[in-house]
C-alpha atoms as a printed R data frame, in Angstrom:
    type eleno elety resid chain resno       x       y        z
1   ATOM     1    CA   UNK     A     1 162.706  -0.550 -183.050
2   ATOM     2    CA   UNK     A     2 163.221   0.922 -179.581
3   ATOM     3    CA   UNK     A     3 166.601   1.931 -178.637
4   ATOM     4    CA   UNK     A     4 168.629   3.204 -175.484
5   ATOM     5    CA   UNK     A     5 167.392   1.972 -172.362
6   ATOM     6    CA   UNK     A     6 167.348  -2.063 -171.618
7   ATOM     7    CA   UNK     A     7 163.373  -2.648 -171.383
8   ATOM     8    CA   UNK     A     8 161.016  -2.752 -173.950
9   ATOM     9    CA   UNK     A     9 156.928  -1.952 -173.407
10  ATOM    10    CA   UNK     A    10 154.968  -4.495 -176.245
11  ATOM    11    CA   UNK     A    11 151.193  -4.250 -176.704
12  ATOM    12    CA   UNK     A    12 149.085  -7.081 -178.204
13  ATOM    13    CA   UNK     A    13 146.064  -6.171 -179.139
14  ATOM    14    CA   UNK     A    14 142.542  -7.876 -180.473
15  ATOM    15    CA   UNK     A    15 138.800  -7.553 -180.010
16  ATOM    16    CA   UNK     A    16 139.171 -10.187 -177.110
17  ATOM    17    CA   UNK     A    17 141.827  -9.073 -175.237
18  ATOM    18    CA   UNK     A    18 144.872  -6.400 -174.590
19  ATOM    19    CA   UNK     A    19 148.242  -8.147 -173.538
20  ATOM    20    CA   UNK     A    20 151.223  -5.801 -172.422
21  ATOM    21    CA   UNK     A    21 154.522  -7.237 -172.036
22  ATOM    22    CA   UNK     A    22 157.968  -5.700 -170.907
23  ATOM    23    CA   UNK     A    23 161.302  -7.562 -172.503
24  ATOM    24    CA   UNK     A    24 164.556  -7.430 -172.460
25  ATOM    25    CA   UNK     A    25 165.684  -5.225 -174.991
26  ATOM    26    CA   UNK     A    26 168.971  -7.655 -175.763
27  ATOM    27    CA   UNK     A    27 167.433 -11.259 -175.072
28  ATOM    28    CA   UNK     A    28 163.611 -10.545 -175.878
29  ATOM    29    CA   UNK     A    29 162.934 -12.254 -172.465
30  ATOM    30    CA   UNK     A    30 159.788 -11.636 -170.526
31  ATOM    31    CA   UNK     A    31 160.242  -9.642 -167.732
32  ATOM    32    CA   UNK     A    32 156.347  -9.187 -166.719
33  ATOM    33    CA   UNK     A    33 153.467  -9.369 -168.142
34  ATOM    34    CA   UNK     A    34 149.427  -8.088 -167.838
35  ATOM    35    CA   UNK     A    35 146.969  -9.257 -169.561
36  ATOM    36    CA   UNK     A    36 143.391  -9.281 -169.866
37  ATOM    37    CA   UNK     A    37 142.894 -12.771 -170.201
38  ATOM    38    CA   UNK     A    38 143.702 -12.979 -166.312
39  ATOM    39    CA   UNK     A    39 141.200 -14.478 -163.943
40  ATOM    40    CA   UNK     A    40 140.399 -11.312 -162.496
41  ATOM    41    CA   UNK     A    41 138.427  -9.781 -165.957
42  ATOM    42    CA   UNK     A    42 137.081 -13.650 -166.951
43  ATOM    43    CA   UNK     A    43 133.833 -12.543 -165.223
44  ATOM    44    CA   UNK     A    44 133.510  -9.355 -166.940
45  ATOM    45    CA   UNK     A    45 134.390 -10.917 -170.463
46  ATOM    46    CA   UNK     A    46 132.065 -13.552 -169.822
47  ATOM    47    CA   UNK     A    47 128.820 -10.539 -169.622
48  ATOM    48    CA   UNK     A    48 130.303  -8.997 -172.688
49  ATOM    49    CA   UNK     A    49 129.963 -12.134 -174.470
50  ATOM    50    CA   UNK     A    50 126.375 -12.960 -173.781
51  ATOM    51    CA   UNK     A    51 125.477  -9.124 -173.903
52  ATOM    52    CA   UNK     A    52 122.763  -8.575 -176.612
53  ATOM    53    CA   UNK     A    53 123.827  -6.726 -178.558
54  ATOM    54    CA   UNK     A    54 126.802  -8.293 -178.978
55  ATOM    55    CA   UNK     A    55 129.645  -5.754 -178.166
56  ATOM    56    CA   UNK     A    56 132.749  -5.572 -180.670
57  ATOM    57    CA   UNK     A    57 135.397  -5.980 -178.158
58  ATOM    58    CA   UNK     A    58 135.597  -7.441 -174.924
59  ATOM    59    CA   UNK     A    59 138.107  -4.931 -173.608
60  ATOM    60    CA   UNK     A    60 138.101  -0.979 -173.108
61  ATOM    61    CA   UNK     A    61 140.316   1.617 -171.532
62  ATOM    62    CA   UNK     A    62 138.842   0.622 -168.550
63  ATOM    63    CA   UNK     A    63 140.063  -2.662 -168.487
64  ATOM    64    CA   UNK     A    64 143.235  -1.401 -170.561
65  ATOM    65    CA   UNK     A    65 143.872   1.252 -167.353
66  ATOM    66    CA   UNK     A    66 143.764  -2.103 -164.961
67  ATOM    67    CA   UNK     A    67 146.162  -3.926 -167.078
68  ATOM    68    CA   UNK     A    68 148.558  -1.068 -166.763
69  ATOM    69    CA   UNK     A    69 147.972  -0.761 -162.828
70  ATOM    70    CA   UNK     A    70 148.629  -4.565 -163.099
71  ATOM    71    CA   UNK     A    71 151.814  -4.548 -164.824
72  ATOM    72    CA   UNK     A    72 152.974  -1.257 -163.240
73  ATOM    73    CA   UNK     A    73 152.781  -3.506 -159.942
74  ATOM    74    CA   UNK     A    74 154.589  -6.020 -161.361
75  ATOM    75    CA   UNK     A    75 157.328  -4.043 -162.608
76  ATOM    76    CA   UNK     A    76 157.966  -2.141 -159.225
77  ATOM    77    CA   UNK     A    77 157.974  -5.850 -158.064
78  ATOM    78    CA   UNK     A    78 161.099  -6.901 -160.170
79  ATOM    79    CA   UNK     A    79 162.768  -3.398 -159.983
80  ATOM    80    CA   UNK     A    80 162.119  -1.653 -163.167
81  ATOM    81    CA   UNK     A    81 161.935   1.484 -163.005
82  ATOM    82    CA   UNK     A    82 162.323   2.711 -166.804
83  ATOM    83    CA   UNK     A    83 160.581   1.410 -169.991
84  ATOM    84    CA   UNK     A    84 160.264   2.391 -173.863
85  ATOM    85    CA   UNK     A    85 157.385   1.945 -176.067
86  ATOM    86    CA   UNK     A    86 157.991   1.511 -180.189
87  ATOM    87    CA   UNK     A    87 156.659   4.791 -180.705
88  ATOM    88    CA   UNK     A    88 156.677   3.449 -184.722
89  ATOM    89    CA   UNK     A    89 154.246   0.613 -184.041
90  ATOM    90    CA   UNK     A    90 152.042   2.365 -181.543
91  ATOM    91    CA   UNK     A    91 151.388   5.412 -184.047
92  ATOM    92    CA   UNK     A    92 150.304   3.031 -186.923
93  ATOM    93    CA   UNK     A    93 148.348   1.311 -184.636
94  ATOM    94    CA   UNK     A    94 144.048   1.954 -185.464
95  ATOM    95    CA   UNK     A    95 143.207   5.352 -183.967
96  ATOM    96    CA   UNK     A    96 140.325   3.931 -181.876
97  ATOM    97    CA   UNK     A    97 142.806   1.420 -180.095
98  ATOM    98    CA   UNK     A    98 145.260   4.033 -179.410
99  ATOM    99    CA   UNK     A    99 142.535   5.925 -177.310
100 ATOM   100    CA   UNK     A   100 142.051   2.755 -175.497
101 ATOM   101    CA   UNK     A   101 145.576   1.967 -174.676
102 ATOM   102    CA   UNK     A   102 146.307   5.602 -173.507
103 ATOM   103    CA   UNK     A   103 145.078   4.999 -169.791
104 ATOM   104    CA   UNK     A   104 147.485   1.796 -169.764
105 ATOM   105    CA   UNK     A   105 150.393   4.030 -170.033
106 ATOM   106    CA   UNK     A   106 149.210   6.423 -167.662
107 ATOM   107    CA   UNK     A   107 148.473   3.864 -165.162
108 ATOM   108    CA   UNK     A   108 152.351   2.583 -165.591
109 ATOM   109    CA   UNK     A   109 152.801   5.886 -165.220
110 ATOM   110    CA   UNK     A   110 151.072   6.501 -161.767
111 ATOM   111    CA   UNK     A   111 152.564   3.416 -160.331
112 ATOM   112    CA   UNK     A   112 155.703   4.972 -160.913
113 ATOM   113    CA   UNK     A   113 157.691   3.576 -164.410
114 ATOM   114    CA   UNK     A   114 158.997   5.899 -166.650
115 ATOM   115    CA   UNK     A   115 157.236   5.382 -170.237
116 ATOM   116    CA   UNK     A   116 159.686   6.946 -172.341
117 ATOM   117    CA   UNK     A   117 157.991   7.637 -176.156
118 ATOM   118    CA   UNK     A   118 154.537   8.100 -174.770
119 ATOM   119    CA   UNK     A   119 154.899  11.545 -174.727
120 ATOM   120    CA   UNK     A   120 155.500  11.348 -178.675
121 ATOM   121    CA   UNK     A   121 152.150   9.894 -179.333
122 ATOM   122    CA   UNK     A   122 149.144  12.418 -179.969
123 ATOM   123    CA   UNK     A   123 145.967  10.792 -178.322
């Protein structure tokens, strides 16, 4: 488990969709959230589905790197200005998803929040 600072970076992740969430490190209560499942990518997922042939998942960086510019937003919004990744769960994470979630931290990243632990991870 993360420790030290008071926000907390979670990824959910399946062949449909990416979901990053920032909590509070004491209370586990969502501070913001991105997802993929917005209304923004429901036209994109919607081609993916009735692509032949059919494609395995209905996300990729690209859509990860938007999430992050998302979020990022939404952070600066509320203040944060610092947040930690479980550096634990995101190396035993499948090595093709951890290429795909790389641009969402380095979108964070652009927009300005500090990702501390995604140094640690080799992608």
């Amino acid at each position: 488990m993360a420790t030290g600072t008071s926000h907390l970076l979670r990824l959910l992740l399946s062949c449909r969709k990416i979901t990053a969430q920032v909590t509070t490190s004491t209370t586990n209560t969502i501070i913001a959230m991105a997802s993929s499942s917005e209304q923004e990518f429901a036209k994109l997922c919607k081609a993916k589905l009735h692509r032949v042939p059919r494609c395995r998942n209905l996300w990729d960086s690209k859509i990860a790197s938007r999430v992050g510019e998302k979020l990022g937003d939404r952070l600066n919004e509320v203040g944060v200005c610092k947040v930690e990744i479980d550096v634990e769960e995101e190396i035993n994470r499948p090595v093709h998803y951890r290429k795909m979630v790389k641009p969402l931290f380095d979108s964070v990243k652009f927009k300005g929040i500090t990702v501390i632990g995604a140094e640690k991870l080799d992608l």
